[in-house]
């Protein structure tokens, strides 16, 4: 008996290569999922959008476009 990778299963020596290919494909999929989730891909990048909105709010306050009360109210709304 030759085992799983033997010629009795019709794959011959290519069975090992197919197994290696599947392993590489699964590893690539896991790597891709980790990269997407670490960049906020599934969450829509909400934290980076919130940071950008707060930065814009700070700039508007610094330029004098809005007063302190409006700034504080809008900042609270964004942080919720």
N, CA, C and O atoms as CSV, one atom per row, in Angstrom:
chain,resi,resn,atom,element,x,y,z
A,1,UNK,N,N,0.834,-1.167,0.000
A,1,UNK,CA,C,0.000,0.000,0.000
A,1,UNK,C,C,0.889,1.244,0.000
A,1,UNK,O,O,1.822,1.344,0.797
A,2,UNK,N,N,0.606,2.169,-0.874
A,2,UNK,CA,C,1.451,3.340,-1.046
A,2,UNK,C,C,1.003,4.530,-0.190
A,2,UNK,O,O,1.759,5.489,-0.037
A,3,UNK,N,N,-0.185,4.484,0.357
A,3,UNK,CA,C,-0.652,5.612,1.156
A,3,UNK,C,C,-1.428,6.612,0.315
A,3,UNK,O,O,-1.721,6.364,-0.854
A,4,UNK,N,N,-1.753,7.737,0.919
A,4,UNK,CA,C,-2.607,8.752,0.285
A,4,UNK,C,C,-2.008,9.311,-0.998
A,4,UNK,O,O,-2.732,9.538,-1.967
A,5,UNK,N,N,-0.699,9.536,-1.019
A,5,UNK,CA,C,-0.096,10.191,-2.179
A,5,UNK,C,C,0.359,9.199,-3.245
A,5,UNK,O,O,1.015,9.590,-4.211
A,6,UNK,N,N,0.024,7.940,-3.085
A,6,UNK,CA,C,0.476,6.926,-4.035
A,6,UNK,C,C,-0.283,6.969,-5.341
A,6,UNK,O,O,-1.296,7.660,-5.452
A,7,UNK,N,N,0.189,6.249,-6.313
A,7,UNK,CA,C,-0.421,6.266,-7.640
A,7,UNK,C,C,-1.811,5.633,-7.668
A,7,UNK,O,O,-2.529,5.793,-8.655
A,8,UNK,N,N,-2.205,4.929,-6.629
A,8,UNK,CA,C,-3.523,4.315,-6.594
A,8,UNK,C,C,-4.652,5.336,-6.542
A,8,UNK,O,O,-5.804,4.983,-6.791
A,9,UNK,N,N,-4.354,6.574,-6.230
A,9,UNK,CA,C,-5.393,7.606,-6.138
A,9,UNK,C,C,-5.437,8.498,-7.373
A,9,UNK,O,O,-6.164,9.491,-7.376
A,10,UNK,N,N,-4.721,8.193,-8.370
A,10,UNK,CA,C,-4.803,8.890,-9.637
A,10,UNK,C,C,-4.031,10.195,-9.702
A,10,UNK,O,O,-4.019,10.828,-10.758
A,11,UNK,N,N,-3.389,10.627,-8.634
A,11,UNK,CA,C,-2.698,11.909,-8.650
A,11,UNK,C,C,-1.192,11.733,-8.798
A,11,UNK,O,O,-0.507,12.650,-9.250
A,12,UNK,N,N,-0.684,10.607,-8.436
A,12,UNK,CA,C,0.747,10.391,-8.548
A,12,UNK,C,C,1.513,11.370,-7.695
A,12,UNK,O,O,1.114,11.646,-6.564
A,13,UNK,N,N,2.597,11.899,-8.206
A,13,UNK,CA,C,3.421,12.854,-7.481
A,13,UNK,C,C,2.818,14.244,-7.411
A,13,UNK,O,O,3.308,15.098,-6.671
A,14,UNK,N,N,1.759,14.480,-8.174
A,14,UNK,CA,C,1.145,15.808,-8.181
A,14,UNK,C,C,0.259,16.053,-6.972
A,14,UNK,O,O,-0.107,17.198,-6.707
A,15,UNK,N,N,-0.091,15.023,-6.241
A,15,UNK,CA,C,-0.926,15.185,-5.052
A,15,UNK,C,C,-0.270,16.085,-4.026
A,15,UNK,O,O,-0.933,16.924,-3.416
A,16,UNK,N,N,1.016,15.919,-3.834
A,16,UNK,CA,C,1.745,16.767,-2.898
A,16,UNK,C,C,1.710,18.227,-3.355
A,16,UNK,O,O,1.531,19.133,-2.541
A,17,UNK,N,N,1.880,18.445,-4.649
A,17,UNK,CA,C,1.853,19.815,-5.169
A,17,UNK,C,C,0.483,20.449,-4.989
A,17,UNK,O,O,0.386,21.627,-4.644
A,18,UNK,N,N,-0.588,19.676,-5.221
A,18,UNK,CA,C,-1.939,20.208,-5.008
A,18,UNK,C,C,-2.155,20.567,-3.548
A,18,UNK,O,O,-2.741,21.605,-3.241
A,19,UNK,N,N,-1.685,19.715,-2.649
A,19,UNK,CA,C,-1.788,20.001,-1.220
A,19,UNK,C,C,-1.041,21.259,-0.836
A,19,UNK,O,O,-1.529,22.069,-0.048
A,20,UNK,N,N,0.139,21.417,-1.393
A,20,UNK,CA,C,0.934,22.609,-1.141
A,20,UNK,C,C,0.244,23.860,-1.688
A,20,UNK,O,O,0.260,24.916,-1.054
A,21,UNK,N,N,-0.359,23.730,-2.867
A,21,UNK,CA,C,-1.083,24.850,-3.458
A,21,UNK,C,C,-2.265,25.261,-2.583
A,21,UNK,O,O,-2.489,26.452,-2.367
A,22,UNK,N,N,-3.016,24.293,-2.082
A,22,UNK,CA,C,-4.152,24.604,-1.206
A,22,UNK,C,C,-3.680,25.260,0.083
A,22,UNK,O,O,-4.299,26.213,0.558
A,23,UNK,N,N,-2.601,24.763,0.646
A,23,UNK,CA,C,-2.060,25.372,1.856
A,23,UNK,C,C,-1.666,26.822,1.603
A,23,UNK,O,O,-1.967,27.693,2.418
A,24,UNK,N,N,-1.007,27.088,0.498
A,24,UNK,CA,C,-0.608,28.460,0.161
A,24,UNK,C,C,-1.823,29.350,-0.045
A,24,UNK,O,O,-1.826,30.509,0.370
A,25,UNK,N,N,-2.854,28.814,-0.685
A,25,UNK,CA,C,-4.073,29.583,-0.913
A,25,UNK,C,C,-4.771,29.930,0.404
A,25,UNK,O,O,-5.243,31.054,0.574
A,26,UNK,N,N,-4.841,28.988,1.321
A,26,UNK,CA,C,-5.457,29.242,2.623
A,26,UNK,C,C,-4.628,30.254,3.410
A,26,UNK,O,O,-5.190,31.156,4.033
A,27,UNK,N,N,-3.319,30.123,3.393
A,27,UNK,CA,C,-2.449,31.069,4.094
A,27,UNK,C,C,-2.606,32.472,3.516
A,27,UNK,O,O,-2.649,33.445,4.269
A,28,UNK,N,N,-2.691,32.590,2.210
A,28,UNK,CA,C,-2.889,33.904,1.574
A,28,UNK,C,C,-4.231,34.503,1.988
A,28,UNK,O,O,-4.317,35.705,2.243
A,29,UNK,N,N,-5.278,33.680,2.058
A,29,UNK,CA,C,-6.599,34.167,2.475
A,29,UNK,C,C,-6.585,34.684,3.898
A,29,UNK,O,O,-7.165,35.731,4.185
A,30,UNK,N,N,-5.928,33.963,4.795
A,30,UNK,CA,C,-5.830,34.412,6.187
A,30,UNK,C,C,-5.046,35.712,6.266
A,30,UNK,O,O,-5.445,36.635,6.974
A,31,UNK,N,N,-3.948,35.790,5.554
A,31,UNK,CA,C,-3.140,37.017,5.519
A,31,UNK,C,C,-3.962,38.201,5.027
A,31,UNK,O,O,-3.892,39.287,5.603
A,32,UNK,N,N,-4.741,38.000,3.966
A,32,UNK,CA,C,-5.564,39.070,3.413
A,32,UNK,C,C,-6.620,39.516,4.412
A,32,UNK,O,O,-6.838,40.716,4.580
A,33,UNK,N,N,-7.280,38.574,5.077
A,33,UNK,CA,C,-8.286,38.928,6.074
A,33,UNK,C,C,-7.684,39.709,7.230
A,33,UNK,O,O,-8.293,40.664,7.713
A,34,UNK,N,N,-6.512,39.323,7.673
A,34,UNK,CA,C,-5.862,40.038,8.770
A,34,UNK,C,C,-5.523,41.455,8.344
A,34,UNK,O,O,-5.718,42.394,9.115
A,35,UNK,N,N,-5.022,41.624,7.133
A,35,UNK,CA,C,-4.688,42.980,6.649
A,35,UNK,C,C,-5.917,43.854,6.523
A,35,UNK,O,O,-5.882,45.031,6.883
A,36,UNK,N,N,-7.009,43.290,6.015
A,36,UNK,CA,C,-8.237,44.070,5.843
A,36,UNK,C,C,-8.784,44.496,7.190
A,36,UNK,O,O,-9.153,45.656,7.373
A,37,UNK,N,N,-8.841,43.565,8.138
A,37,UNK,CA,C,-9.404,43.915,9.442
A,37,UNK,C,C,-8.504,44.851,10.220
A,37,UNK,O,O,-9.007,45.679,10.980
A,38,UNK,N,N,-7.189,44.756,10.063
A,38,UNK,CA,C,-6.298,45.658,10.785
A,38,UNK,C,C,-6.359,47.073,10.223
A,38,UNK,O,O,-6.010,48.026,10.921
A,39,UNK,N,N,-6.789,47.226,8.991
A,39,UNK,CA,C,-6.924,48.548,8.385
A,39,UNK,C,C,-8.331,49.086,8.523
A,39,UNK,O,O,-8.639,50.152,7.990
A,40,UNK,N,N,-9.187,48.375,9.225
A,40,UNK,CA,C,-10.553,48.836,9.393
A,40,UNK,C,C,-11.422,48.629,8.184
A,40,UNK,O,O,-12.437,49.308,8.032
A,41,UNK,N,N,-11.051,47.703,7.313
A,41,UNK,CA,C,-11.802,47.467,6.093
A,41,UNK,C,C,-13.221,47.011,6.311
A,41,UNK,O,O,-14.123,47.475,5.613
A,42,UNK,N,N,-13.452,46.125,7.247
A,42,UNK,CA,C,-14.789,45.632,7.489
A,42,UNK,C,C,-15.612,46.613,8.297
A,42,UNK,O,O,-16.841,46.565,8.247
A,43,UNK,N,N,-14.973,47.501,9.040
A,43,UNK,CA,C,-15.705,48.465,9.836
A,43,UNK,C,C,-15.929,49.757,9.062
A,43,UNK,O,O,-16.473,50.719,9.603
A,44,UNK,N,N,-15.532,49.784,7.854
A,44,UNK,CA,C,-15.698,50.979,7.042
A,44,UNK,C,C,-14.708,52.067,7.376
A,44,UNK,O,O,-14.888,53.211,6.956
A,45,UNK,N,N,-13.678,51.748,8.113
A,45,UNK,CA,C,-12.687,52.758,8.467
A,45,UNK,C,C,-13.265,53.825,9.367
A,45,UNK,O,O,-12.860,54.983,9.274
A,46,UNK,N,N,-14.206,53.475,10.241
A,46,UNK,CA,C,-14.914,54.458,11.047
A,46,UNK,C,C,-13.981,55.252,11.946
A,46,UNK,O,O,-14.197,56.448,12.142
A,47,UNK,N,N,-12.945,54.621,12.501
A,47,UNK,CA,C,-12.053,55.354,13.394
A,47,UNK,C,C,-11.257,56.402,12.616
A,47,UNK,O,O,-11.052,57.509,13.113
A,48,UNK,N,N,-10.808,56.072,11.411
A,48,UNK,CA,C,-10.058,57.061,10.638
A,48,UNK,C,C,-10.977,58.173,10.138
A,48,UNK,O,O,-10.553,59.325,10.047
A,49,UNK,N,N,-12.221,57.847,9.815
A,49,UNK,CA,C,-13.176,58.879,9.408
A,49,UNK,C,C,-13.494,59.799,10.570
A,49,UNK,O,O,-13.628,61.010,10.391
A,50,UNK,N,N,-13.618,59.224,11.770
A,50,UNK,CA,C,-13.896,60.026,12.950
A,50,UNK,C,C,-12.715,60.941,13.246
A,50,UNK,O,O,-12.905,62.111,13.581
A,51,UNK,N,N,-11.498,60.419,13.126
A,51,UNK,CA,C,-10.313,61.247,13.350
A,51,UNK,C,C,-10.256,62.401,12.358
A,51,UNK,O,O,-9.924,63.529,12.723
A,52,UNK,N,N,-10.580,62.112,11.110
A,52,UNK,CA,C,-10.566,63.167,10.086
A,52,UNK,C,C,-11.626,64.227,10.389
A,52,UNK,O,O,-11.387,65.421,10.208
A,53,UNK,N,N,-12.798,63.783,10.850
A,53,UNK,CA,C,-13.867,64.737,11.170
A,53,UNK,C,C,-13.483,65.609,12.356
A,53,UNK,O,O,-13.753,66.810,12.357
A,54,UNK,N,N,-12.855,65.013,13.367
A,54,UNK,CA,C,-12.414,65.801,14.522
A,54,UNK,C,C,-11.328,66.795,14.132
A,54,UNK,O,O,-11.306,67.925,14.621
A,55,UNK,N,N,-10.436,66.372,13.257
A,55,UNK,CA,C,-9.377,67.281,12.789
A,55,UNK,C,C,-9.980,68.468,12.036
A,55,UNK,O,O,-9.560,69.609,12.230
A,56,UNK,N,N,-10.956,68.198,11.186
A,56,UNK,CA,C,-11.633,69.275,10.461
A,56,UNK,C,C,-12.343,70.214,11.428
A,56,UNK,O,O,-12.314,71.432,11.251
A,57,UNK,N,N,-12.977,69.652,12.442
A,57,UNK,CA,C,-13.657,70.467,13.444
A,57,UNK,C,C,-12.660,71.360,14.180
A,57,UNK,O,O,-12.937,72.536,14.416
A,58,UNK,N,N,-11.502,70.809,14.543
A,58,UNK,CA,C,-10.468,71.606,15.215
A,58,UNK,C,C,-9.995,72.763,14.327
A,58,UNK,O,O,-9.789,73.880,14.804
A,59,UNK,N,N,-9.828,72.484,13.052
A,59,UNK,CA,C,-9.385,73.533,12.126
A,59,UNK,C,C,-10.434,74.627,11.997
A,59,UNK,O,O,-10.094,75.810,11.962
A,60,UNK,N,N,-11.693,74.251,11.927
A,60,UNK,CA,C,-12.764,75.255,11.834
A,60,UNK,C,C,-12.792,76.134,13.078
A,60,UNK,O,O,-12.986,77.347,12.989
A,61,UNK,N,N,-12.595,75.510,14.246
A,61,UNK,CA,C,-12.570,76.281,15.494
A,61,UNK,C,C,-11.350,77.209,15.517
A,61,UNK,O,O,-11.453,78.364,15.931
A,62,UNK,N,N,-10.209,76.705,15.077
A,62,UNK,CA,C,-8.986,77.517,15.072
A,62,UNK,C,C,-9.099,78.707,14.128
A,62,UNK,O,O,-8.567,79.780,14.412
A,63,UNK,N,N,-9.793,78.521,13.002
A,63,UNK,CA,C,-9.969,79.621,12.053
A,63,UNK,C,C,-11.039,80.607,12.496
A,63,UNK,O,O,-11.192,81.669,11.892
A,64,UNK,N,N,-11.781,80.266,13.549
A,64,UNK,CA,C,-12.816,81.160,14.053
A,64,UNK,C,C,-14.144,81.018,13.333
A,64,UNK,O,O,-15.008,81.884,13.468
A,65,UNK,N,N,-14.330,79.948,12.572
A,65,UNK,CA,C,-15.584,79.747,11.857
A,65,UNK,C,C,-16.721,79.361,12.802
A,65,UNK,O,O,-17.886,79.647,12.525
A,66,UNK,N,N,-16.382,78.712,13.919
A,66,UNK,CA,C,-17.393,78.316,14.900
A,66,UNK,C,C,-16.936,78.760,16.283
A,66,UNK,O,O,-15.739,78.901,16.537
A,67,UNK,N,N,-17.902,78.978,17.174
A,67,UNK,CA,C,-17.551,79.393,18.531
A,67,UNK,C,C,-17.305,78.170,19.418
A,67,UNK,O,O,-17.481,77.031,18.986
A,68,UNK,N,N,-16.895,78.424,20.667
A,68,UNK,CA,C,-16.515,77.339,21.569
A,68,UNK,C,C,-17.684,76.416,21.881
A,68,UNK,O,O,-17.512,75.197,21.906
A,69,UNK,N,N,-18.870,76.971,22.120
A,69,UNK,CA,C,-20.033,76.136,22.442
A,69,UNK,C,C,-20.386,75.198,21.288
A,69,UNK,O,O,-20.691,74.024,21.498
A,70,UNK,N,N,-20.341,75.727,20.082
A,70,UNK,CA,C,-20.627,74.904,18.903
A,70,UNK,C,C,-19.562,73.826,18.736
A,70,UNK,O,O,-19.868,72.678,18.414
A,71,UNK,N,N,-18.302,74.213,18.960
A,71,UNK,CA,C,-17.205,73.248,18.865
A,71,UNK,C,C,-17.413,72.102,19.851
A,71,UNK,O,O,-17.317,70.933,19.478
A,72,UNK,N,N,-17.696,72.435,21.106
A,72,UNK,CA,C,-17.878,71.403,22.139
A,72,UNK,C,C,-19.065,70.499,21.819
A,72,UNK,O,O,-18.982,69.282,21.990
A,73,UNK,N,N,-20.164,71.085,21.357
A,73,UNK,CA,C,-21.349,70.295,21.023
A,73,UNK,C,C,-21.067,69.349,19.860
A,73,UNK,O,O,-21.434,68.175,19.909
A,74,UNK,N,N,-20.425,69.854,18.828
A,74,UNK,CA,C,-20.119,69.020,17.663
A,74,UNK,C,C,-19.091,67.944,18.009
A,74,UNK,O,O,-19.160,66.829,17.493
A,75,UNK,N,N,-18.145,68.276,18.874
A,75,UNK,CA,C,-17.143,67.299,19.281
A,75,UNK,C,C,-17.802,66.157,20.059
A,75,UNK,O,O,-17.475,64.990,19.845
A,76,UNK,N,N,-18.732,66.494,20.963
A,76,UNK,CA,C,-19.463,65.459,21.714
A,76,UNK,C,C,-20.248,64.565,20.757
A,76,UNK,O,O,-20.274,63.344,20.911
A,77,UNK,N,N,-20.886,65.189,19.770
A,77,UNK,CA,C,-21.673,64.407,18.803
A,77,UNK,C,C,-20.783,63.435,18.019
A,77,UNK,O,O,-21.184,62.300,17.764
A,78,UNK,N,N,-19.596,63.868,17.643
A,78,UNK,CA,C,-18.695,63.010,16.886
A,78,UNK,C,C,-18.112,61.877,17.732
A,78,UNK,O,O,-17.848,60.791,17.217
A,79,UNK,N,N,-17.915,62.121,19.008
A,79,UNK,CA,C,-17.303,61.119,19.875
A,79,UNK,C,C,-18.280,60.071,20.366
A,79,UNK,O,O,-17.858,59.075,20.953
A,80,UNK,N,N,-19.554,60.259,20.148
A,80,UNK,CA,C,-20.554,59.285,20.602
A,80,UNK,C,C,-20.596,58.070,19.741
A,80,UNK,O,O,-21.386,57.161,19.995
